[in-house]
Every structure is written in C-alpha cells, then in structure tokens.
Amino acid sequence: MRPLARRAQAGLLTVVGLVVSMWVVFFLNALLGNLLVRTLGIAPRRVDGLDGIVFAPLLHGGVDHLISNTLPLLVLGFLAFLEGARRFGVAIGISWIASGLGTWLFGGGLTIGASGVVFGLFAYLVTRGFYNRDLRQILLAVVLFAAYGSILWGVLPSVGSNISWQAHLFGALGGVLAASLLRRRSDPPSADRRSLHS
C-alpha cells in the first residue's frame, strides 16, 4: 500500500474514532442527566473549570450541536491527517488547547463543543499552503474557503447568542499558529555555496 493510501486509511480511522467518541460521550451524558456538561465544561476564570480545556470539545448540548460539528470535523480532520499523524496531532492539539485556554480566559459562561477545534483545523488548512509556498495546498485552501469560508463570521462577537465566539477565535488562532510552527524549512545553503558568497 502506498504511503498516501496508508495515511488516508489511518486518517479516516482516527477522525471517525474521534467523532464516535464524541457521540458516545453525548449519549453517556444524556444517561447521566447532563452531569458531564455541568462538571467538565469550560467554566471561565474558575480553577475548577480548567479541566474543561481538555474535555469540553467532547461535550455537546444537543443533537443539532453535535451534528453541526461532526461533518466538518470528519472532512477537515481527514484532510489535515493526509500530511501525517505528527502534523495532524500538532495541528489539532494546538487548536484544542488554544480554543480552550482562550475561552477559559475570556469566555462569558459555561462552554462546550468541538467548534473551536473545527475552526482551528480550518484555519490550519487554509494558511499552511502560504507558509509552505505549496501550490496544491493553496488550491485546497481556496476550495475549503469557498465551501466553509462563511464560518469565519463565527469569530466575531455576537450579542444575545449562546455561541462562544471566543472558542472559535482562539481555535482559529491556534490553527494559524500550528501552520506557522509546522511550515517546511528551507534547506540551509551548503558550505560550498556559502563560500561563493563570502
């Protein structure tokens, strides 16, 4: 099996596993009378709400909320994984932590959901091609922006909404940071080439 096919297979299994775990947690939370949401969501600026940075993306308040995150997480997660498990792990990890930490610092109330991670993966995929100067990645970014670009309105504050724009904003910033940290480095000039310019 070719390396790309192996990565595609591993990526599909990984993101499906993540989404399945979110659905399992959703039904478990329902059986527990919403206990997981109340105890493991992000409670801004409270020490007992810090664990929400880790657990909140696995929690959702309703079927509609979970469905709205399922498809983009599958698509964006799969595309991010095609570059390899390490890059995917860094991209999703930074997006996950940045979204949660930003929400804990600046959020307005108990926050749950994977949309901050979705925003992070989207921002990572859209910006990495420009850091890497990779035409194929830039073309993919254009396609993704045409398909999902409207979600970027979600990073703006909205009055009277129960949607956490802080999670979206900091998740997206995490994705940009991941793209910067994972950008491909140019090979340093060789000793022979350096001597020509000395």
PDB file of N, CA, C and O in Angstrom, residues 23 25 34 52 87 96 102 104 136 152 155 159 170 183 194:
ATOM      1  N   TRP A  23     -19.882  11.074  20.086  1.00  0.00           N
ATOM      2  CA  TRP A  23     -21.260  10.578  20.150  1.00  0.00           C
ATOM      3  C   TRP A  23     -21.470   9.693  21.378  1.00  0.00           C
ATOM      4  O   TRP A  23     -22.519   9.768  22.029  1.00  0.00           O
ATOM      5  N   VAL A  25     -19.846   9.938  24.215  1.00  0.00           N
ATOM      6  CA  VAL A  25     -19.892  10.859  25.360  1.00  0.00           C
ATOM      7  C   VAL A  25     -21.243  11.564  25.417  1.00  0.00           C
ATOM      8  O   VAL A  25     -21.808  11.776  26.500  1.00  0.00           O
ATOM      9  N   ASN A  34     -27.044  15.058  32.156  1.00  0.00           N
ATOM     10  CA  ASN A  34     -26.247  16.244  31.822  1.00  0.00           C
ATOM     11  C   ASN A  34     -25.108  16.515  32.813  1.00  0.00           C
ATOM     12  O   ASN A  34     -24.564  17.611  32.863  1.00  0.00           O
ATOM     13  N   GLY A  52     -12.061  21.689  31.760  1.00  0.00           N
ATOM     14  CA  GLY A  52     -12.878  21.831  30.559  1.00  0.00           C
ATOM     15  C   GLY A  52     -12.055  22.086  29.307  1.00  0.00           C
ATOM     16  O   GLY A  52     -12.494  21.778  28.197  1.00  0.00           O
ATOM     17  N   ARG A  87       1.912  15.791  12.168  1.00  0.00           N
ATOM     18  CA  ARG A  87       1.403  17.123  11.831  1.00  0.00           C
ATOM     19  C   ARG A  87      -0.062  17.268  12.238  1.00  0.00           C
ATOM     20  O   ARG A  87      -0.472  18.315  12.748  1.00  0.00           O
ATOM     21  N   TRP A  96      -6.983  22.703  19.844  1.00  0.00           N
ATOM     22  CA  TRP A  96      -7.764  22.257  21.003  1.00  0.00           C
ATOM     23  C   TRP A  96      -7.404  23.078  22.235  1.00  0.00           C
ATOM     24  O   TRP A  96      -8.287  23.631  22.913  1.00  0.00           O
ATOM     25  N   GLY A 102      -8.195  30.117  25.555  1.00  0.00           N
ATOM     26  CA  GLY A 102      -8.762  31.427  25.241  1.00  0.00           C
ATOM     27  C   GLY A 102     -10.167  31.582  25.788  1.00  0.00           C
ATOM     28  O   GLY A 102     -10.540  32.643  26.300  1.00  0.00           O
ATOM     29  N   TRP A 104     -11.357  29.920  28.407  1.00  0.00           N
ATOM     30  CA  TRP A 104     -11.265  29.985  29.873  1.00  0.00           C
ATOM     31  C   TRP A 104     -10.876  31.390  30.326  1.00  0.00           C
ATOM     32  O   TRP A 104     -11.395  31.892  31.328  1.00  0.00           O
ATOM     33  N   ARG A 136      -0.444  23.244  -4.405  1.00  0.00           N
ATOM     34  CA  ARG A 136      -1.563  22.318  -4.183  1.00  0.00           C
ATOM     35  C   ARG A 136      -2.300  22.640  -2.884  1.00  0.00           C
ATOM     36  O   ARG A 136      -3.526  22.593  -2.829  1.00  0.00           O
ATOM     37  N   LEU A 152     -16.212  31.807   9.174  1.00  0.00           N
ATOM     38  CA  LEU A 152     -15.318  32.773   9.805  1.00  0.00           C
ATOM     39  C   LEU A 152     -16.070  33.918  10.486  1.00  0.00           C
ATOM     40  O   LEU A 152     -15.517  34.594  11.354  1.00  0.00           O
ATOM     41  N   VAL A 155     -16.086  34.045  14.378  1.00  0.00           N
ATOM     42  CA  VAL A 155     -15.035  34.550  15.276  1.00  0.00           C
ATOM     43  C   VAL A 155     -15.376  35.943  15.805  1.00  0.00           C
ATOM     44  O   VAL A 155     -14.653  36.483  16.642  1.00  0.00           O
ATOM     45  N   VAL A 159     -24.107  39.538  19.884  1.00  0.00           N
ATOM     46  CA  VAL A 159     -24.926  39.916  21.033  1.00  0.00           C
ATOM     47  C   VAL A 159     -26.117  38.971  21.154  1.00  0.00           C
ATOM     48  O   VAL A 159     -26.774  38.638  20.166  1.00  0.00           O
ATOM     49  N   PHE A 170     -10.098  31.778  19.186  1.00  0.00           N
ATOM     50  CA  PHE A 170      -8.834  31.243  19.682  1.00  0.00           C
ATOM     51  C   PHE A 170      -8.499  29.888  19.045  1.00  0.00           C
ATOM     52  O   PHE A 170      -7.324  29.560  18.884  1.00  0.00           O
ATOM     53  N   ARG A 183       5.517  24.836   9.336  1.00  0.00           N
ATOM     54  CA  ARG A 183       5.911  25.187   7.970  1.00  0.00           C
ATOM     55  C   ARG A 183       7.219  24.480   7.610  1.00  0.00           C
ATOM     56  O   ARG A 183       8.071  24.254   8.451  1.00  0.00           O
ATOM     57  N   ARG A 194      28.044  28.657   0.437  1.00  0.00           N
ATOM     58  CA  ARG A 194      28.338  29.808   1.308  1.00  0.00           C
ATOM     59  C   ARG A 194      29.694  30.424   0.934  1.00  0.00           C
ATOM     60  O   ARG A 194      29.843  31.631   0.965  1.00  0.00           O
TER      61      ARG A 194
END
